[in-house]
mmCIF file of N, CA and C and ligand atoms in Angstrom:
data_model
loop_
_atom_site.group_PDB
_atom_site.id
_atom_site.type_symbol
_atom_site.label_atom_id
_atom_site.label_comp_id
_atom_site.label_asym_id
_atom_site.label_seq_id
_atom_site.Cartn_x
_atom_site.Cartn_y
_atom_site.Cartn_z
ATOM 1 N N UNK K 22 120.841 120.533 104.339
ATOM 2 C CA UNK K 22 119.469 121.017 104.160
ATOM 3 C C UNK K 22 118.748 120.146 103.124
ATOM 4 N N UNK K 23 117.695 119.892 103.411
ATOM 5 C CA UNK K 23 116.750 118.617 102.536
ATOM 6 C C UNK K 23 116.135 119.548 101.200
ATOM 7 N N UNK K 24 116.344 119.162 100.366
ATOM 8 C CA UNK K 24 115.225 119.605 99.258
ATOM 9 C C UNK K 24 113.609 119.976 99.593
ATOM 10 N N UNK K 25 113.611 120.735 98.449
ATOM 11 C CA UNK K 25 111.729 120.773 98.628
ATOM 12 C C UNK K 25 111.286 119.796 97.565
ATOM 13 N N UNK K 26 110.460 118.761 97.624
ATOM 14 C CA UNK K 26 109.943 118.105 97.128
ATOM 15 C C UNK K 26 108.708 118.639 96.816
ATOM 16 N N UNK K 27 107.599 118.003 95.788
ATOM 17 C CA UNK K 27 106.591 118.000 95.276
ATOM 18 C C UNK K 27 105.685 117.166 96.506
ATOM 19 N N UNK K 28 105.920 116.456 97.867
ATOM 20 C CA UNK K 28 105.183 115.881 98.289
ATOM 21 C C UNK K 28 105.071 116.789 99.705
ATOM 22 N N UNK K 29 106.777 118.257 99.918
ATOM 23 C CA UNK K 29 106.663 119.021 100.631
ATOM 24 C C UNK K 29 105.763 120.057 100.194
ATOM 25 N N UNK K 30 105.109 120.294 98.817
ATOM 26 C CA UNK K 30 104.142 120.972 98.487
ATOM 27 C C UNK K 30 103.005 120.433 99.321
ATOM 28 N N UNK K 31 102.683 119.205 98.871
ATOM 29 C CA UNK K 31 101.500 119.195 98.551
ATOM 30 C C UNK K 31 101.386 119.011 100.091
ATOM 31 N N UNK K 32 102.245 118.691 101.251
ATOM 32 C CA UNK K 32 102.123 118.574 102.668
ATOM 33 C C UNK K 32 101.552 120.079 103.277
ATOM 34 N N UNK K 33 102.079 121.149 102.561
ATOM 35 C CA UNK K 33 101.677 122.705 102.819
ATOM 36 C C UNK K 33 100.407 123.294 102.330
ATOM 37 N N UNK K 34 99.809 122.265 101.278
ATOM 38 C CA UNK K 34 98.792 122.112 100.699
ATOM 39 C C UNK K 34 99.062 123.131 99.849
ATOM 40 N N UNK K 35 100.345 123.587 99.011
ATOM 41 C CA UNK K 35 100.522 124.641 97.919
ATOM 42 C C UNK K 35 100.040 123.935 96.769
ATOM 43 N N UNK K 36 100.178 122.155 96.628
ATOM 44 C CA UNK K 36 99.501 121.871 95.524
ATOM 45 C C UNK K 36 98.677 121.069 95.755
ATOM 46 N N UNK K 37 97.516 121.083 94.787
ATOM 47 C CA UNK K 37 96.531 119.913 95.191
ATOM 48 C C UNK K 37 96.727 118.496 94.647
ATOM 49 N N UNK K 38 95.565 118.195 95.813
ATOM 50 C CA UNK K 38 95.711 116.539 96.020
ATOM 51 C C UNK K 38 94.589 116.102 96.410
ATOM 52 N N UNK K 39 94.185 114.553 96.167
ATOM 53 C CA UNK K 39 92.929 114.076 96.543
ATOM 54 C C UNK K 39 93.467 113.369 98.212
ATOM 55 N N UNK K 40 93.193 114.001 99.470
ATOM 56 C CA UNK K 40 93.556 114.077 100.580
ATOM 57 C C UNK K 40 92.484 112.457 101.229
ATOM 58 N N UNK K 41 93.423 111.558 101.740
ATOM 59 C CA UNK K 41 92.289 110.597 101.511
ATOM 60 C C UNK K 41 91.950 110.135 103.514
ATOM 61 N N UNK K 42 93.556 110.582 104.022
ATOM 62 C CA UNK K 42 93.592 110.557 105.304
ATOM 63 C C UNK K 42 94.347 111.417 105.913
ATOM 64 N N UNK K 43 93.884 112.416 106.934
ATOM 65 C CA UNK K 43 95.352 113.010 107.435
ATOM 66 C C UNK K 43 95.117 113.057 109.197
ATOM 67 N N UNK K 44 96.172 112.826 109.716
ATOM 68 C CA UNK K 44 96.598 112.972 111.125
ATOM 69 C C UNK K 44 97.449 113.582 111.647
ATOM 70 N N UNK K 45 97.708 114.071 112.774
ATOM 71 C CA UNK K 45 99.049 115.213 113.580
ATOM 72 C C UNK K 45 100.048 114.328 112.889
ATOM 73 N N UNK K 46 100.395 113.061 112.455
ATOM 74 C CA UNK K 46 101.609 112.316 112.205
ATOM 75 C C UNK K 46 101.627 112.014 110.573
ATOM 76 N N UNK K 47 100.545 111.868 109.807
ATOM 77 C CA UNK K 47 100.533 111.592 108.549
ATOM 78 C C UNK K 47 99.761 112.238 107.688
ATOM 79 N N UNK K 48 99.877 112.057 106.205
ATOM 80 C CA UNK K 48 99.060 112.349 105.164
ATOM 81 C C UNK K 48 99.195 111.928 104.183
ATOM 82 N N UNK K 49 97.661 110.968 103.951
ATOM 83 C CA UNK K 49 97.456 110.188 102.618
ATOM 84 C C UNK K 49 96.991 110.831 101.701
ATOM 85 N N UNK K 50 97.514 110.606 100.158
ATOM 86 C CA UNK K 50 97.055 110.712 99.126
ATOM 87 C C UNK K 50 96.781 110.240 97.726
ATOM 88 N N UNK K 51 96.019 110.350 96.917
ATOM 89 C CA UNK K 51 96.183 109.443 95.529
ATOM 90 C C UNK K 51 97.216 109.570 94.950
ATOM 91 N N UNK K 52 97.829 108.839 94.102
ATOM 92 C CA UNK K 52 98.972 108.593 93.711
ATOM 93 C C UNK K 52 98.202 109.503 92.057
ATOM 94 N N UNK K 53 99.112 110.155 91.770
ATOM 95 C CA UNK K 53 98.758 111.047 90.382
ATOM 96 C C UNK K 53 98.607 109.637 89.263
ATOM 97 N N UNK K 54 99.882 109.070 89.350
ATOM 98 C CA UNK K 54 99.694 107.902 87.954
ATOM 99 C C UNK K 54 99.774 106.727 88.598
ATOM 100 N N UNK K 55 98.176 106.435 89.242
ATOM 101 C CA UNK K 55 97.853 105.072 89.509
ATOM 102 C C UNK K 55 98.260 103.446 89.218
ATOM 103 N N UNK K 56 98.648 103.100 89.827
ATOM 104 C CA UNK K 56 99.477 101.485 89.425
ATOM 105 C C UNK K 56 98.489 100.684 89.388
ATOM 106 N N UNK K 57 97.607 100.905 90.057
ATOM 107 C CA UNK K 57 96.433 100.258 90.388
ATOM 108 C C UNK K 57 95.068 100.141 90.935
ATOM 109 N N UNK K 58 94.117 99.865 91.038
ATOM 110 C CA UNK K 58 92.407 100.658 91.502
ATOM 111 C C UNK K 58 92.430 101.190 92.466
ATOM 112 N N UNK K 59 93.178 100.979 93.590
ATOM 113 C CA UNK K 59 93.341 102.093 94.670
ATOM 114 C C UNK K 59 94.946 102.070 94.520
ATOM 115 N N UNK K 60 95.580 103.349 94.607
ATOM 116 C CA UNK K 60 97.028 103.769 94.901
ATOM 117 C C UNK K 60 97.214 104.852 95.222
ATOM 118 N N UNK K 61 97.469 104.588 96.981
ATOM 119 C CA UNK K 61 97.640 106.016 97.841
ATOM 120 C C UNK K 61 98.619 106.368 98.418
ATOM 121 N N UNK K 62 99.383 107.205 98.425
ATOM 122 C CA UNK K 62 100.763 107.544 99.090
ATOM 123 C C UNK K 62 100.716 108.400 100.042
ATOM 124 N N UNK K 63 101.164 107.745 101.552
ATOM 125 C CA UNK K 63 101.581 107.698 103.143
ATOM 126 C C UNK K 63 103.214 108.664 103.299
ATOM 127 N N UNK K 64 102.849 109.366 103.591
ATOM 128 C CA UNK K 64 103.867 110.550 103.944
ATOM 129 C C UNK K 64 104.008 111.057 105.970
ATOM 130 N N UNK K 65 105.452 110.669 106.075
ATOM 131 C CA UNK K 65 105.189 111.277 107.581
ATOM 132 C C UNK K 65 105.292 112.511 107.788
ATOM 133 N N UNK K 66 103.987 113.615 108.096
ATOM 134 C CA UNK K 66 104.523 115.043 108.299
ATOM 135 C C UNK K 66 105.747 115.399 108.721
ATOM 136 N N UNK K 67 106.634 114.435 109.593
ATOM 137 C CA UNK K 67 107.824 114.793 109.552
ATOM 138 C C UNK K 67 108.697 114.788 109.014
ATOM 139 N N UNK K 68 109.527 115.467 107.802
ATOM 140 C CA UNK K 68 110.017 114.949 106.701
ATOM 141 C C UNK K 68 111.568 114.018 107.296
ATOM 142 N N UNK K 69 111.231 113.116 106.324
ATOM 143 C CA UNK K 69 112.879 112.278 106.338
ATOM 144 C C UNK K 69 113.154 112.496 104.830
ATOM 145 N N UNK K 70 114.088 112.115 103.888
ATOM 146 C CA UNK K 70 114.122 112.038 102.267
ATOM 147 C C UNK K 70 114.291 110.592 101.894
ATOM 148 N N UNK K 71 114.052 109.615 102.692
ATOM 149 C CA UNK K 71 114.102 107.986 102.105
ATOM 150 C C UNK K 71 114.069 107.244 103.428
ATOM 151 N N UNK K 72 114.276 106.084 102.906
ATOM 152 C CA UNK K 72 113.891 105.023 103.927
ATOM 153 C C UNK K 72 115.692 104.505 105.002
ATOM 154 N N UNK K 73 116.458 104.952 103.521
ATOM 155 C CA UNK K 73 117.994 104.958 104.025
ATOM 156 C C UNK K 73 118.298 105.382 105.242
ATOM 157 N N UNK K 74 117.433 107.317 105.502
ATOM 158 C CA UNK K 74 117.772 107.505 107.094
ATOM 159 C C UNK K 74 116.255 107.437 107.526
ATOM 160 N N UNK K 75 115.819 106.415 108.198
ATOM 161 C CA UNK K 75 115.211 106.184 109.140
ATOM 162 C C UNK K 75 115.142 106.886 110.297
ATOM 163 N N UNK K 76 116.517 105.818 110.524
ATOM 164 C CA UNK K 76 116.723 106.722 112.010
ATOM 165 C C UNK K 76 117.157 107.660 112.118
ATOM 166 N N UNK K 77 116.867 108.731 111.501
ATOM 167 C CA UNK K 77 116.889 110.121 111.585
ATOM 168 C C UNK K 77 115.342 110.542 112.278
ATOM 169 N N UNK K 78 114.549 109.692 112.645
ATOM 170 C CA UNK K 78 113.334 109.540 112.871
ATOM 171 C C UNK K 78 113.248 108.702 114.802
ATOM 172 N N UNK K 79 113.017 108.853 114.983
ATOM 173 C CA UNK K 79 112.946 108.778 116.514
ATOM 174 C C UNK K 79 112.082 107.292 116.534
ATOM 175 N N UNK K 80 112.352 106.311 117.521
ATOM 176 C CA UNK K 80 111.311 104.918 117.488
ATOM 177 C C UNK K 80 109.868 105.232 117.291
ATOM 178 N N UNK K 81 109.482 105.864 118.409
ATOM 179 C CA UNK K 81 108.127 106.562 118.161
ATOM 180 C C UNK K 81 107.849 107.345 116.854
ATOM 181 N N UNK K 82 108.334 108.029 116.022
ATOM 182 C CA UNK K 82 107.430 108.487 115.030
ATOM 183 C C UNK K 82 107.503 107.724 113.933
ATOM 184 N N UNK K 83 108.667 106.311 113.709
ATOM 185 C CA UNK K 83 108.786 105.437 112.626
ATOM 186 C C UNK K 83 106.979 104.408 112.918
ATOM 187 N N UNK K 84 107.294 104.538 114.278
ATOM 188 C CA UNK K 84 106.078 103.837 114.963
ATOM 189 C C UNK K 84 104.364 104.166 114.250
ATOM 190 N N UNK K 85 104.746 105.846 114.402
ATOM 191 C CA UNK K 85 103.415 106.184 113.941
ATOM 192 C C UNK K 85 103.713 106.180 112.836
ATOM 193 N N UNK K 86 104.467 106.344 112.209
ATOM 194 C CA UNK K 86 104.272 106.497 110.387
ATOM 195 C C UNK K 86 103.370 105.347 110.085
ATOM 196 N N UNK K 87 104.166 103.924 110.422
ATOM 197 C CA UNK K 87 103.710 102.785 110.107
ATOM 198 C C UNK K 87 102.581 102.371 110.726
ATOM 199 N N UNK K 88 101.956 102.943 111.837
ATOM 200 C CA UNK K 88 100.219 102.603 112.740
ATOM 201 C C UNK K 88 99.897 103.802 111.445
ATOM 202 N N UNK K 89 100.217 104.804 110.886
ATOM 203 C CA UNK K 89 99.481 105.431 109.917
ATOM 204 C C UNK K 89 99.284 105.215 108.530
ATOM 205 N N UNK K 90 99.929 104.044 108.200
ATOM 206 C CA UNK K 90 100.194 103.169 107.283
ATOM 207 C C UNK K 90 98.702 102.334 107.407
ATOM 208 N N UNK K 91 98.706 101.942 108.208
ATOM 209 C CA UNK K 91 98.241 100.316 108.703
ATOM 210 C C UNK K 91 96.280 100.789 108.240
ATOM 211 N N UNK K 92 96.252 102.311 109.409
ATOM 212 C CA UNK K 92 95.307 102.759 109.575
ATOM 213 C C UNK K 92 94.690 103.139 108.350
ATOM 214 N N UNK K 93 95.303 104.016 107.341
ATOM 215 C CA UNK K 93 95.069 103.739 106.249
ATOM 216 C C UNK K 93 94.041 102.810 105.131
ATOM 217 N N UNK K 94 94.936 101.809 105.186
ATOM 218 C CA UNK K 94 94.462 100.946 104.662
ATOM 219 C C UNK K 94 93.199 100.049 105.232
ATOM 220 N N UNK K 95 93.213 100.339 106.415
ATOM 221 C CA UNK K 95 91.920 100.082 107.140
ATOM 222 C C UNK K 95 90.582 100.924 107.021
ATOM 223 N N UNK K 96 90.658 102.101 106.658
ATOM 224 C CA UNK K 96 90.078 103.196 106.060
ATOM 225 C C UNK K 96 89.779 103.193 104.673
ATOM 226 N N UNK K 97 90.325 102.470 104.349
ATOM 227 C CA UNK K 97 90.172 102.504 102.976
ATOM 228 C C UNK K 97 89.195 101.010 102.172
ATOM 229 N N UNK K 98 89.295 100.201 103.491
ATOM 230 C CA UNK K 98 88.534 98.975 103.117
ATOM 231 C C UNK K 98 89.484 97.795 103.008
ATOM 232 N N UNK K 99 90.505 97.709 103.158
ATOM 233 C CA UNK K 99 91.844 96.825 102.206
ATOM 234 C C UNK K 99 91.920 95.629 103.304
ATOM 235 N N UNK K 100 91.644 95.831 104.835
ATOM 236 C CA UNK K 100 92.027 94.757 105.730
ATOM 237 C C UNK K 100 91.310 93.215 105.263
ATOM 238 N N UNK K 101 90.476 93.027 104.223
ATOM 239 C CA UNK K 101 90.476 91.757 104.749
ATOM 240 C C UNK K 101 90.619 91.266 103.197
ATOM 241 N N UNK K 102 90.365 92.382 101.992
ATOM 242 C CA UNK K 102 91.291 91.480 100.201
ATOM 243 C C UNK K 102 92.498 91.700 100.211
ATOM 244 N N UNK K 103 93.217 92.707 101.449
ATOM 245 C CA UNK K 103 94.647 92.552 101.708
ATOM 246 C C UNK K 103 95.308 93.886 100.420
ATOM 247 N N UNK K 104 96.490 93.926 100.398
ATOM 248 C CA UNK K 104 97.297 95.295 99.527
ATOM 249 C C UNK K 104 98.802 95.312 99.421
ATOM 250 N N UNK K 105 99.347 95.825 98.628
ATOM 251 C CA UNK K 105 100.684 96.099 98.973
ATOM 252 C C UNK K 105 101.189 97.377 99.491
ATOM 253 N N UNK K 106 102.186 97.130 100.306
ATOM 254 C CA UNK K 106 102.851 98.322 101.052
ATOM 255 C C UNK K 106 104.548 98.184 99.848
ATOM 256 N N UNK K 107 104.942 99.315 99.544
ATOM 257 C CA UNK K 107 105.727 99.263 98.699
ATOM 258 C C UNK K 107 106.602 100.386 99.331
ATOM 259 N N UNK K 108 108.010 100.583 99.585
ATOM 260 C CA UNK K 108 108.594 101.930 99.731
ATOM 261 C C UNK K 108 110.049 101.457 98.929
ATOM 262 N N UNK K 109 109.992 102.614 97.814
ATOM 263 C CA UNK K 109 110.680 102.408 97.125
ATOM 264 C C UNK K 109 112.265 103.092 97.994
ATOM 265 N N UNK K 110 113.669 102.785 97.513
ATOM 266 C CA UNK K 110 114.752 103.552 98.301
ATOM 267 C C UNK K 110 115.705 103.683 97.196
ATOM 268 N N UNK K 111 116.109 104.647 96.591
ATOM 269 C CA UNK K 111 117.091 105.075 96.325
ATOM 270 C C UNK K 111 117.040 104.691 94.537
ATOM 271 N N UNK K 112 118.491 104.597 93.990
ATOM 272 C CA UNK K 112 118.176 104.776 92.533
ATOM 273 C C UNK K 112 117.938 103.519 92.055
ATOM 274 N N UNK K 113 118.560 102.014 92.319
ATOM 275 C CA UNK K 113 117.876 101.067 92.486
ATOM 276 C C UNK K 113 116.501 100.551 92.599
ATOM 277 N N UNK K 114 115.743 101.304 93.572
ATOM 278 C CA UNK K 114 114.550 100.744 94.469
ATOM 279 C C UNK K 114 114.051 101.873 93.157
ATOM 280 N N UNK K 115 114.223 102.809 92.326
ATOM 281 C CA UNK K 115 113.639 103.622 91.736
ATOM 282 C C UNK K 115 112.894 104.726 92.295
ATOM 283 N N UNK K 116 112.764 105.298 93.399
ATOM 284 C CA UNK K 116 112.972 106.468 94.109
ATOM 285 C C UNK K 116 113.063 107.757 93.471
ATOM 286 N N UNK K 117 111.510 108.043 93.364
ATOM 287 C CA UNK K 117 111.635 109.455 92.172
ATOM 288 C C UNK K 117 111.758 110.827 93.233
ATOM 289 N N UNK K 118 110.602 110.423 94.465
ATOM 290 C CA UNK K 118 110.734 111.898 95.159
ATOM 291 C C UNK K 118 111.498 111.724 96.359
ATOM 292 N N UNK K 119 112.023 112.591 96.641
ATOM 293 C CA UNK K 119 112.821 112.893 97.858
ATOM 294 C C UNK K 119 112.257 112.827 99.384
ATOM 295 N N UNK K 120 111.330 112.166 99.383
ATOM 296 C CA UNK K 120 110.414 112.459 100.906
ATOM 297 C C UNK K 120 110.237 111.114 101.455
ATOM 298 N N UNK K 121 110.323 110.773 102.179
ATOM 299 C CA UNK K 121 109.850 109.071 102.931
ATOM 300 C C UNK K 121 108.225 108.741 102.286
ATOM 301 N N UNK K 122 107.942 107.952 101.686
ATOM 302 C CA UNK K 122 106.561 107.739 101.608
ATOM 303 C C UNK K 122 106.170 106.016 100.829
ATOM 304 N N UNK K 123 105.393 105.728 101.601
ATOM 305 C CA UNK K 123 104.915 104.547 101.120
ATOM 306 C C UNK K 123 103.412 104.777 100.234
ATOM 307 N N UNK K 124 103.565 103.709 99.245
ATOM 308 C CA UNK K 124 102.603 103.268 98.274
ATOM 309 C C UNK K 124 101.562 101.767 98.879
ATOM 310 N N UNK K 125 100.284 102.543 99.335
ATOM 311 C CA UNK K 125 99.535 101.455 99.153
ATOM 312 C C UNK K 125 98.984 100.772 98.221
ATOM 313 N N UNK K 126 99.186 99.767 97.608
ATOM 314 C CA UNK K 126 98.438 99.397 95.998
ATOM 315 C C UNK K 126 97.212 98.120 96.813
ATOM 316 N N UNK K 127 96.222 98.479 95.939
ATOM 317 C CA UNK K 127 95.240 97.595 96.218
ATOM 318 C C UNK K 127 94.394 97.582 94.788
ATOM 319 N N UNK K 128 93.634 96.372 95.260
ATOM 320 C CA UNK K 128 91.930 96.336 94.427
ATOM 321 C C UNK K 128 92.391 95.482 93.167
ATOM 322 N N UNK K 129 93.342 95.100 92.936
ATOM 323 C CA UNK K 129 93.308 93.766 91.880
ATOM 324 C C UNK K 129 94.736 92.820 92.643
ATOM 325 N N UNK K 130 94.852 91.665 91.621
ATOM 326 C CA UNK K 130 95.849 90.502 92.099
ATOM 327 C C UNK K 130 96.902 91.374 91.805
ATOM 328 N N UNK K 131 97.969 91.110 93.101
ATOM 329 C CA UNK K 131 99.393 91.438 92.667
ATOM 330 C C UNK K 131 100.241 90.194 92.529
ATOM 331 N N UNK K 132 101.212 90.797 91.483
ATOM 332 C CA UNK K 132 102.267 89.449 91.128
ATOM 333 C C UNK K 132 103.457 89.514 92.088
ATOM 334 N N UNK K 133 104.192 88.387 91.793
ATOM 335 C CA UNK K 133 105.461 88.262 92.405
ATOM 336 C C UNK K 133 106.357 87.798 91.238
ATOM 337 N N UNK K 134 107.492 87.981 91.332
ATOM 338 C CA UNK K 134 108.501 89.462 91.771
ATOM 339 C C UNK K 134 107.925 90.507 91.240
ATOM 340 N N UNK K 135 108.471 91.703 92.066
ATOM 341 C CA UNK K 135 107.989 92.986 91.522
ATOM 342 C C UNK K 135 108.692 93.027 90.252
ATOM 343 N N UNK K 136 108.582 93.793 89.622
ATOM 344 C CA UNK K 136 109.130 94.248 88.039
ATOM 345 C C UNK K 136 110.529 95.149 89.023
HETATM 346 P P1 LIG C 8 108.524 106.815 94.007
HETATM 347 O O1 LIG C 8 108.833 106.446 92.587
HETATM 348 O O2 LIG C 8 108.471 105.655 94.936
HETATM 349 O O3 LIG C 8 109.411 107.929 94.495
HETATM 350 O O4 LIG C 8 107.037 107.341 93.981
HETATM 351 C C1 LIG C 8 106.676 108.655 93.722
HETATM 352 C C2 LIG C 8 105.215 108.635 93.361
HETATM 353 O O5 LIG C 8 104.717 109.950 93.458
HETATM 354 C C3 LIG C 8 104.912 108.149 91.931
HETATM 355 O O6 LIG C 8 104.085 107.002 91.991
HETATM 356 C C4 LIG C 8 104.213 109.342 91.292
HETATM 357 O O7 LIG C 8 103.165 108.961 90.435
HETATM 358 C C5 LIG C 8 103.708 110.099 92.509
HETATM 359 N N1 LIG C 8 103.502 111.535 92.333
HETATM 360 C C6 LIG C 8 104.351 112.428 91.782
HETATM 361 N N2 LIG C 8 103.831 113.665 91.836
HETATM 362 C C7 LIG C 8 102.612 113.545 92.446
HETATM 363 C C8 LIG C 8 101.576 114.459 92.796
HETATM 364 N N3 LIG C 8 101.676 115.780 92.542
HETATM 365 N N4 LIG C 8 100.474 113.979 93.409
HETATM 366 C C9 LIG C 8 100.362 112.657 93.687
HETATM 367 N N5 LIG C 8 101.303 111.748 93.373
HETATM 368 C C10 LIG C 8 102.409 112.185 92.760
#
């Protein structure tokens, strides 16, 4: 049985959030402690707890996560100064919540390597 996460709240809408996109397959939101001028976090309504099981996720809905990814950031303005897609995995990758979700970072220069 999967944990309840803070991102399974805020998916039930028990806690609030600045809701920036949502679809039958996803839901974007601001990231509470911003990395950067835009930072929004991509959640698939279907819960997985990391990127480790994937395929616990069927081709098609990894499919839409990531067209809800994409879309996103297209919504948001990012397609043509570009952004990072970030998904952190596990205690390594630094992986605080338990839910599949990607970080869009945008709106200033990003460096290379990540920290
Ligand atoms: P990660 O470290 O990849 O697991 O990312 C988790 C992210 O969730 C962090 O960037 C947190 O700032 C963010 N976060 C935690 N709680 C909330 C919340 N209630 N609303 C929005 N973002 C949150």
């Amino acid at each position: 049985m999967s944990i309840d996460t803070v991102f399974d709240r805020i998916l039930r809408k028990e806690l609030p959030s600045e809701i920036v996109f949502e679809s039958d397959h996803v839901l974007a939101f601001k990231d509470l402690n911003p990395q950067a001028p835009v930072h929004v976090l991509v959640i698939p309504k279907k819960k997985i707890s990391s990127f480790n099981v994937i395929s616990d996720l069927s081709a098609r809905e990894i499919g839409l996560f990531f067209q809800g990814v994409s879309l996103v950031a297209q919504k948001l303005g990012l397609a043509e100064s570009g952004y990072r897609i970030v998904l952190n995995c596990g205690r390594h990758g630094q992986q605080t919540v338990d839910y599949l979700h990607a970080h869009i970072l945008a709106g200033r220069q990003m460096t290379w390597p990540p920290g």
